[in-house]
PDB file of C-alpha atoms in Angstrom:
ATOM      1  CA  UNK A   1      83.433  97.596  90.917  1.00  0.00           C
ATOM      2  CA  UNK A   2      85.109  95.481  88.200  1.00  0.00           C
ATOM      3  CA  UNK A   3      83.329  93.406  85.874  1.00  0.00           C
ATOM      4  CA  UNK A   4      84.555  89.909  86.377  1.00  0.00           C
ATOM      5  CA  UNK A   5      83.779  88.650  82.990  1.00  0.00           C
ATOM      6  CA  UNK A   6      85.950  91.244  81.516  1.00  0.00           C
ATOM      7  CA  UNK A   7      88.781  90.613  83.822  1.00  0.00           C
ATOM      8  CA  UNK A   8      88.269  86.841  83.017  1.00  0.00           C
ATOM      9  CA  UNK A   9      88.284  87.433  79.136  1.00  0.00           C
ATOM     10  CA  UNK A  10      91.522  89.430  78.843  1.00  0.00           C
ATOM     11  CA  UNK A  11      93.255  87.033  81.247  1.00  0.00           C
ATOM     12  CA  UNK A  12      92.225  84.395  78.625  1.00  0.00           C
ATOM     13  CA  UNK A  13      93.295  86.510  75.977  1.00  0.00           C
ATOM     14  CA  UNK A  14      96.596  87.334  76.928  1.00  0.00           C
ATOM     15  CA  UNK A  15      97.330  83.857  78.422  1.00  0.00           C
ATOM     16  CA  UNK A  16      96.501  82.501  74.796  1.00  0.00           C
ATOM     17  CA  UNK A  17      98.482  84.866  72.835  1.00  0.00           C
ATOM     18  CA  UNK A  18     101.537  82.962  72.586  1.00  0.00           C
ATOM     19  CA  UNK A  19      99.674  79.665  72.930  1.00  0.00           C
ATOM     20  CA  UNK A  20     101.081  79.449  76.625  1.00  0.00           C
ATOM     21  CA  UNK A  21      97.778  77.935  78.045  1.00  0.00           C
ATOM     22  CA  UNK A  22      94.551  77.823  79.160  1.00  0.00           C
ATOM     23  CA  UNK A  23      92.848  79.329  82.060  1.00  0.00           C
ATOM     24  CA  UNK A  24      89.752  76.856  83.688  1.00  0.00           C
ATOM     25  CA  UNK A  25      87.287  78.875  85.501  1.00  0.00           C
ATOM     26  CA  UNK A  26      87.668  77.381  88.804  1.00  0.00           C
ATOM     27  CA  UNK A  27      91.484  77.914  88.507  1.00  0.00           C
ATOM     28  CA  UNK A  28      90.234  81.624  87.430  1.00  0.00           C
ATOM     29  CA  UNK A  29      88.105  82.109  90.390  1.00  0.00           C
ATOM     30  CA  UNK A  30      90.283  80.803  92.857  1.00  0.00           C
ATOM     31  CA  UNK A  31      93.457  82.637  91.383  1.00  0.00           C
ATOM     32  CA  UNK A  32      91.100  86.142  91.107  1.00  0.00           C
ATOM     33  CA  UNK A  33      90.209  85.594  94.701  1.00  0.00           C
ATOM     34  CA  UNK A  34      93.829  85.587  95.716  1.00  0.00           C
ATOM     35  CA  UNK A  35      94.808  88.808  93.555  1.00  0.00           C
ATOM     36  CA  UNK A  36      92.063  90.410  94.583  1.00  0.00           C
ATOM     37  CA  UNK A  37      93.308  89.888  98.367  1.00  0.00           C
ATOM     38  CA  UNK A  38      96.856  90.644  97.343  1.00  0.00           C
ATOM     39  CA  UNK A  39      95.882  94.247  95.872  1.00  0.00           C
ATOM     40  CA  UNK A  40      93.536  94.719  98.725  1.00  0.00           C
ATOM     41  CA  UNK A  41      95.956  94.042 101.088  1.00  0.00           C
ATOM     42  CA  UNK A  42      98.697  96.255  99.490  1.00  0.00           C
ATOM     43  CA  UNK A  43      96.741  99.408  99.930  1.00  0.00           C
ATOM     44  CA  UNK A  44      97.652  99.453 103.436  1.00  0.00           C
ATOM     45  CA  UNK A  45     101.038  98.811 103.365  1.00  0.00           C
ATOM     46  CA  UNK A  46     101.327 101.941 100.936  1.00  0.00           C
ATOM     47  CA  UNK A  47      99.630 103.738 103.130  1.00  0.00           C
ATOM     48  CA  UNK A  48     102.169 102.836 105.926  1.00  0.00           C
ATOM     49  CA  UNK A  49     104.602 103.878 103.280  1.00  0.00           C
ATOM     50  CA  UNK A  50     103.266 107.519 102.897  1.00  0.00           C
ATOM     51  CA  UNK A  51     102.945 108.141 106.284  1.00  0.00           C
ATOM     52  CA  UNK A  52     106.669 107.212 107.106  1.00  0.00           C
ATOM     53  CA  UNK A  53     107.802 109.756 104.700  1.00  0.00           C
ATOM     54  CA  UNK A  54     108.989 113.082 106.117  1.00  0.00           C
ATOM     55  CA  UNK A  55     108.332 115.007 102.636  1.00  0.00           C
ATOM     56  CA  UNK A  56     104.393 116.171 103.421  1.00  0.00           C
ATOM     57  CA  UNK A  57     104.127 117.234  99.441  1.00  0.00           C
ATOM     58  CA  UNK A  58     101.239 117.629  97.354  1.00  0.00           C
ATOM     59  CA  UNK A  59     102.001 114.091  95.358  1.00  0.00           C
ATOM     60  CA  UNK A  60     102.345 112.318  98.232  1.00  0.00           C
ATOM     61  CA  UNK A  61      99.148 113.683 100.046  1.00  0.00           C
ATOM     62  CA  UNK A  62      97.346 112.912  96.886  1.00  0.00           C
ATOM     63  CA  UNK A  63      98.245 109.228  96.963  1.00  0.00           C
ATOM     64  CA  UNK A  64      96.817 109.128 100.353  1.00  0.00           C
ATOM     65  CA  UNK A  65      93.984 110.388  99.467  1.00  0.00           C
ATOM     66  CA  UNK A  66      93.464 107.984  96.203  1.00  0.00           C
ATOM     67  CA  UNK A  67      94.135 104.781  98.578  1.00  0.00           C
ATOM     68  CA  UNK A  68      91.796 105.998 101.167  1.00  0.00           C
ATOM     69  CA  UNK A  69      89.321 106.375  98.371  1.00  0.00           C
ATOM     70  CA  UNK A  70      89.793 103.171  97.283  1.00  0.00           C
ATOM     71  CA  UNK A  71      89.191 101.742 100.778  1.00  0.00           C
ATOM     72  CA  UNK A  72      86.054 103.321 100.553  1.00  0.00           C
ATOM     73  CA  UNK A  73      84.162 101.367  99.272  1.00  0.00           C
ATOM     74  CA  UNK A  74      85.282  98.548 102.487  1.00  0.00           C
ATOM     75  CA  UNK A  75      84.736 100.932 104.805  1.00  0.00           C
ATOM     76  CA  UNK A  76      81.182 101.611 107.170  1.00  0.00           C
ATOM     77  CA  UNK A  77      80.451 102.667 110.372  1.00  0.00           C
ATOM     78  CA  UNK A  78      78.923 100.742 113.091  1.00  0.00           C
ATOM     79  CA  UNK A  79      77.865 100.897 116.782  1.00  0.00           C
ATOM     80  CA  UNK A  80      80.373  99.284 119.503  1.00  0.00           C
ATOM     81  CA  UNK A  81      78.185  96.758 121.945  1.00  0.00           C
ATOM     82  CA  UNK A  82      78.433  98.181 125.144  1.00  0.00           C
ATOM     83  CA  UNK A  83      80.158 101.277 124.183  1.00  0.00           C
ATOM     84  CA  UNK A  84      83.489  99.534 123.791  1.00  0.00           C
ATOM     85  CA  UNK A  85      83.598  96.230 121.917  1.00  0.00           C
ATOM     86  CA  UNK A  86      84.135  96.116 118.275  1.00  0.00           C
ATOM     87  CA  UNK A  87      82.110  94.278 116.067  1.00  0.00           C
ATOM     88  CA  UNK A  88      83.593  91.790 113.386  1.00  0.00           C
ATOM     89  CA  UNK A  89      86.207  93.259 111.229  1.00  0.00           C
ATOM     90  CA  UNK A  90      89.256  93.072 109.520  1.00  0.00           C
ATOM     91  CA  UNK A  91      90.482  96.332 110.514  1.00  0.00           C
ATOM     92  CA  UNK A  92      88.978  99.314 112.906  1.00  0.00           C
ATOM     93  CA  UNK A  93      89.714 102.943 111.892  1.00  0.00           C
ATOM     94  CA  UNK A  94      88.563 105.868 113.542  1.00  0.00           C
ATOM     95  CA  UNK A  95      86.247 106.170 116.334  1.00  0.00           C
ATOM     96  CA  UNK A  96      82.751 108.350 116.798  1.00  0.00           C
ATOM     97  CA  UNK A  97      80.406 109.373 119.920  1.00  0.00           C
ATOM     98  CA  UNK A  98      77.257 110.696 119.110  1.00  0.00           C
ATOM     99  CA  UNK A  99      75.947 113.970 121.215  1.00  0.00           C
ATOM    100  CA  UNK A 100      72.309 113.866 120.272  1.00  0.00           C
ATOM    101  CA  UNK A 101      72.361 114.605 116.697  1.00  0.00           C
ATOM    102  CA  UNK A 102      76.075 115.565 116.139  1.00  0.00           C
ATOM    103  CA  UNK A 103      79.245 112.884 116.303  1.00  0.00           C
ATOM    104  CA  UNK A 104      82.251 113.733 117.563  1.00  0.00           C
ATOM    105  CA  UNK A 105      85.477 111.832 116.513  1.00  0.00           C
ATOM    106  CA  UNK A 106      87.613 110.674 119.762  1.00  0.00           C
ATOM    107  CA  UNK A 107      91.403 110.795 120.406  1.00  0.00           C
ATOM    108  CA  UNK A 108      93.247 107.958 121.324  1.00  0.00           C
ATOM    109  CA  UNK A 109      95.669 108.056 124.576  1.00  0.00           C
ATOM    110  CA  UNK A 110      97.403 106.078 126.993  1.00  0.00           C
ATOM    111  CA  UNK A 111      95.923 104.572 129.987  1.00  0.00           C
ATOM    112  CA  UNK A 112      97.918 106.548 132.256  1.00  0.00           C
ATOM    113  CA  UNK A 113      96.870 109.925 130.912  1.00  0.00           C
ATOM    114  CA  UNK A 114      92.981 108.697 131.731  1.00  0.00           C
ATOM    115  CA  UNK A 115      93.366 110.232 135.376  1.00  0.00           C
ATOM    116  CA  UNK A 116      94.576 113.438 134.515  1.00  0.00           C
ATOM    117  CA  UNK A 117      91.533 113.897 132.434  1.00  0.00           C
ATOM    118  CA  UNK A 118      88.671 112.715 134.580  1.00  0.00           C
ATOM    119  CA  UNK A 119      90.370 113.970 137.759  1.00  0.00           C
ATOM    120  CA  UNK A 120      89.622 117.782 136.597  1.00  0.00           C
ATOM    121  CA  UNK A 121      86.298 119.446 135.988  1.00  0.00           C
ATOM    122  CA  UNK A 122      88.145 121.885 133.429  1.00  0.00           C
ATOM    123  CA  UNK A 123      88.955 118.267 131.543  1.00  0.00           C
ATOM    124  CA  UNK A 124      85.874 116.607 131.645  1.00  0.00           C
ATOM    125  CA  UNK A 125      83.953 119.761 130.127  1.00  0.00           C
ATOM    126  CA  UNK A 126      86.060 119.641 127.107  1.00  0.00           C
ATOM    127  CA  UNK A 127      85.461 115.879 126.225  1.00  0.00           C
ATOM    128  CA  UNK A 128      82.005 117.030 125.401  1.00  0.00           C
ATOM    129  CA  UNK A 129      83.104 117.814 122.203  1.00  0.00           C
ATOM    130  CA  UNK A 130      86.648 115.988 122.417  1.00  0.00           C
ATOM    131  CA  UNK A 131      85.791 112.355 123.865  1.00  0.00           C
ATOM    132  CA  UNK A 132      89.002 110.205 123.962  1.00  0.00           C
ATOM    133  CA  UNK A 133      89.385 106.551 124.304  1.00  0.00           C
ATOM    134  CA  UNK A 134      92.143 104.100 125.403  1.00  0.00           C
ATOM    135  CA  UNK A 135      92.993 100.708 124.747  1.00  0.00           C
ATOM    136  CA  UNK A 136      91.668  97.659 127.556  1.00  0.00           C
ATOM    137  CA  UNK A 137      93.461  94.648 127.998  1.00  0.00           C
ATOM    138  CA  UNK A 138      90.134  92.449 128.297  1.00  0.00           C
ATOM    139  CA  UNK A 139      88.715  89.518 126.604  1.00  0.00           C
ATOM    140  CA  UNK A 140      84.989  91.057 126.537  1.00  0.00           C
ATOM    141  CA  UNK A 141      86.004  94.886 125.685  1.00  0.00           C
ATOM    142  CA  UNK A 142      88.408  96.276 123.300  1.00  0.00           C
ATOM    143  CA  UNK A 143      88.329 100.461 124.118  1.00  0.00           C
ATOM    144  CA  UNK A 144      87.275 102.404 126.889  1.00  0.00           C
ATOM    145  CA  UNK A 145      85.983 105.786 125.631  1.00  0.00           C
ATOM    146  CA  UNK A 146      84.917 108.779 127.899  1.00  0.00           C
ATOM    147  CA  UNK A 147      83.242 112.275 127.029  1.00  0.00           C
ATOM    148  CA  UNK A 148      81.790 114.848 129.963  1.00  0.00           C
ATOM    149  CA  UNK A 149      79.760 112.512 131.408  1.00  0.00           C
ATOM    150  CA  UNK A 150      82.400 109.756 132.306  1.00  0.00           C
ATOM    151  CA  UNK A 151      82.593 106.008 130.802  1.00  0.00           C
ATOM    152  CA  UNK A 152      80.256 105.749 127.824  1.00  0.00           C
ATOM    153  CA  UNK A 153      78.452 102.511 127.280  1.00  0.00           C
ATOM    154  CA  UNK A 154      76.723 103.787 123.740  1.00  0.00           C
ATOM    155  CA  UNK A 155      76.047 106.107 121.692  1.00  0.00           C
ATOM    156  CA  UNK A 156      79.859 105.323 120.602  1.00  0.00           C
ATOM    157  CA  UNK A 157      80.167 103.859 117.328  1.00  0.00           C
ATOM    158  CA  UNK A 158      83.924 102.897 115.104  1.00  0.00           C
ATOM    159  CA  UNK A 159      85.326 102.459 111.488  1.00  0.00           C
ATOM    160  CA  UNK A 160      84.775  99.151 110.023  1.00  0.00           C
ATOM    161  CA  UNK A 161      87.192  97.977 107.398  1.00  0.00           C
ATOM    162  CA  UNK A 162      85.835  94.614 105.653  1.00  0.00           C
ATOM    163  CA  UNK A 163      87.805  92.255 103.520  1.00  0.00           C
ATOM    164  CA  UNK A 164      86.523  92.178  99.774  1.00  0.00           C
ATOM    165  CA  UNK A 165      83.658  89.893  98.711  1.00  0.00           C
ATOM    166  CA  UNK A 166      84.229  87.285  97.289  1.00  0.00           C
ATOM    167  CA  UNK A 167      84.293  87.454  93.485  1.00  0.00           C
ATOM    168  CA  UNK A 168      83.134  84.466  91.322  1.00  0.00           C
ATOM    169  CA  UNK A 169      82.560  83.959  87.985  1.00  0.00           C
ATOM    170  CA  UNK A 170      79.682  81.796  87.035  1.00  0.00           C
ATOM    171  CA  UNK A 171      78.248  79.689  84.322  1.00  0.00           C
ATOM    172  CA  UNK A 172      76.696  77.183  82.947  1.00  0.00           C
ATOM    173  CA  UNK A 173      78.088  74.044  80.719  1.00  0.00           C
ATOM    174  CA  UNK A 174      76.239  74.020  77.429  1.00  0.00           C
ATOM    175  CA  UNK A 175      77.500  71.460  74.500  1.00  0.00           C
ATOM    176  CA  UNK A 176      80.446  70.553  77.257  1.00  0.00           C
ATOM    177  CA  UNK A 177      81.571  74.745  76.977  1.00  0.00           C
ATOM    178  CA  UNK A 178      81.208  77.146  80.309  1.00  0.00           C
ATOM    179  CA  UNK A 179      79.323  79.934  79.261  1.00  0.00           C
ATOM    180  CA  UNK A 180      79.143  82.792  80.721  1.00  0.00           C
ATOM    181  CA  UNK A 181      76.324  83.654  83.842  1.00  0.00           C
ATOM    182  CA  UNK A 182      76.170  87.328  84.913  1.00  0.00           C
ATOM    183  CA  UNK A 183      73.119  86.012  87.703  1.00  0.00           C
ATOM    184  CA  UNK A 184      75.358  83.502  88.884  1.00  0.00           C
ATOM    185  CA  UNK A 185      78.471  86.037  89.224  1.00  0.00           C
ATOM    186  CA  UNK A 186      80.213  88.183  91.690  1.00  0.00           C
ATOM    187  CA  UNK A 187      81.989  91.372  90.461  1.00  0.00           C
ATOM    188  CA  UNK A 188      85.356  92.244  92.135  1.00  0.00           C
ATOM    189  CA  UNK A 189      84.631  94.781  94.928  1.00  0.00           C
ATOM    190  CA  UNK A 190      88.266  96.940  93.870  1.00  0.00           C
ATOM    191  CA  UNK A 191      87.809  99.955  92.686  1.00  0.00           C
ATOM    192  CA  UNK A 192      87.666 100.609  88.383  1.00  0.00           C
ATOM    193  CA  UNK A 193      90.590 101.613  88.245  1.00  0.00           C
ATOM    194  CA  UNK A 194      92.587  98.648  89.477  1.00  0.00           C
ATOM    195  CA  UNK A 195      91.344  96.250  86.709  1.00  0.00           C
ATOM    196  CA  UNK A 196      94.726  96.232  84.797  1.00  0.00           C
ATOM    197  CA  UNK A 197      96.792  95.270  87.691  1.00  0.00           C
ATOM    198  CA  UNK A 198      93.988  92.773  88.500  1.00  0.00           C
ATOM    199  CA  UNK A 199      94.457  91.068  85.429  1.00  0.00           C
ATOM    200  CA  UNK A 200      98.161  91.084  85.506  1.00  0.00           C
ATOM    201  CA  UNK A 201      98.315  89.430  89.111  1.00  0.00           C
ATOM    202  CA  UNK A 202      96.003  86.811  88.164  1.00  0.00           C
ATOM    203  CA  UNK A 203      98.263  86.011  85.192  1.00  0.00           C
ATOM    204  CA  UNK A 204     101.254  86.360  87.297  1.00  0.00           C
ATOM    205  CA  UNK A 205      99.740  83.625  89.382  1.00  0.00           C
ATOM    206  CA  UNK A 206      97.950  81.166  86.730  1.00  0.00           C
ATOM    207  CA  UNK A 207     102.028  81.105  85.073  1.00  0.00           C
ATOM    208  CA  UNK A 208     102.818  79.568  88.905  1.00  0.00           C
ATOM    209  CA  UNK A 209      99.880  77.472  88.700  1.00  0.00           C
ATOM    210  CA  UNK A 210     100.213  76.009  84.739  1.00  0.00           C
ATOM    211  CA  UNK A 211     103.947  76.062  84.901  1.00  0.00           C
ATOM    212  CA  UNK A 212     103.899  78.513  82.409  1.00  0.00           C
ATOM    213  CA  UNK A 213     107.399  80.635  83.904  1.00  0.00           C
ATOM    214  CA  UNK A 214     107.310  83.088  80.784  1.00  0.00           C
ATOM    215  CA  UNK A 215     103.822  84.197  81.387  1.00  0.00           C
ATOM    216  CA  UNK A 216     104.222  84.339  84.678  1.00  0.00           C
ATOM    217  CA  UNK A 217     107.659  86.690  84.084  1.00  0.00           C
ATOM    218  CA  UNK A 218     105.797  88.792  81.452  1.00  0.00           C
ATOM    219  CA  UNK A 219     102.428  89.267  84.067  1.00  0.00           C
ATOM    220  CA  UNK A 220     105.146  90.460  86.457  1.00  0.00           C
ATOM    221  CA  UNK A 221     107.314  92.793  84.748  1.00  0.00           C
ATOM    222  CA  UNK A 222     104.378  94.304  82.946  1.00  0.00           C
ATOM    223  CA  UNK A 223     102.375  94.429  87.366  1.00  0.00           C
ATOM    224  CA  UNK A 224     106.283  96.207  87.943  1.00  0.00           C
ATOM    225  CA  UNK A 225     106.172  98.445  85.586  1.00  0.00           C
ATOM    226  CA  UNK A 226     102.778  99.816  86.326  1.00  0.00           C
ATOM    227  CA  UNK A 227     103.398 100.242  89.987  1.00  0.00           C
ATOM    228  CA  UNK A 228     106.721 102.329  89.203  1.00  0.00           C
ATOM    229  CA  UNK A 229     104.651 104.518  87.245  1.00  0.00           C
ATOM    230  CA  UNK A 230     101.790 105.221  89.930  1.00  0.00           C
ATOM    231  CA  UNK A 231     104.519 105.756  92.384  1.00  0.00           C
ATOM    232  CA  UNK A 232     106.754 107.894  90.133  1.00  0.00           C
TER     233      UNK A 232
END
């Protein structure tokens, strides 16, 4: 979590530096709520990244593992209605079915390796404990997923990856001033440790918005040159 009023008050301060404009809080909120997406959003495509490379080193495998910690704190896991629809999401990850008290991840494969599987008994025993699942072509279900005893219409839950909350920072107008109101505010849902880039893509984008072209340079070379350095 990132506290939004600290985001907000070193976007302020670094937009007013060099006298180069002013911030409004709804510009702020709707500007934070677009960063926040952008950064959210970009943790996926590194992950994409990693996973193309054919280097499997230590630095790399620890980048992984940083961006799947981040996505943490988006991530749950709920049941599938009827054993094979998924509920709302903006992304699905990995998939679960439950043998009385122990859950079993499943493997995805293609439709036309489902036969080979439930056509022998040798198979079939071994999805107790290795279920498997394929991809339907249906408007009311999204998976089939089988284990020893054949089609499974529960006990099979998924991954649920949620798009951030949405962040807002509140207040109230006293003497014709908006003044800060933690019970009226939603903190960014990133993780900690992406509050400087946070602040630099909001400034990037309020230099678009206020036609402010140095800021928005400055917010963008300084977003560049932190990125490098993660990646380095």
């Amino acid at each position: 979590m990132i506290v939004i009023d600290t985001v907000y008050q070193k976007v302020l301060a670094l937009a007013n530096k060099e006298q180069r404009g002013y911030i409004t809080p709804l510009e702020f909120n709707l500007l934070a709520n677009q960063a926040q997406e952008l950064i959210f959003e970009q943790y996926f495509y590194d992950l994409d990244q990693m996973k193309r490379r054919d280097t499997d080193t230590t630095s790399l495998s620890d980048m992984s593992e940083l961006i799947e910690n981040k996505l943490t704190e988006f991530t749950n896991v709920q049941t599938m209605a009827s054993g094979g629809t998924y509920p709302s999401n903006y992304r699905t990850g990995r998939i679960f079915v439950s043998v009385g008290t122990v859950s079993y991840e499943a493997k995805l494969i293609g439709m036309n390796e489902i036969a080979n599987y439930l056509g022998s008994e040798f198979h079939m025993a071994g999805l107790e404990k290795n279920p498997i699942y394929t991809k339907i072509n249906s408007n009311t279900t999204d998976i089939a997923v089988y284990n020893h005893l054949g089609l499974l219409t529960t006990n099979v839950s998924c991954e649920v990856i949620t798009r951030p909350t949405k962040a807002e920072w509140g207040y109230d107008v006293i003497a014709e001033k908006a003044l800060y109101n933690a019970s009226r505010s939603t903190n960014f849902q990133l993780h900690a440790s992406e509050e400087t880039e946070l602040v630099f893509k909001i400034l990037e984008l309020a230099g678009i918005v206020i036609n402010k072209v140095g800021l928005a340079q400055t917010a963008a070379q300084e977003d560049g040159k932190k990125i490098q350095y993660e990646k380095q």
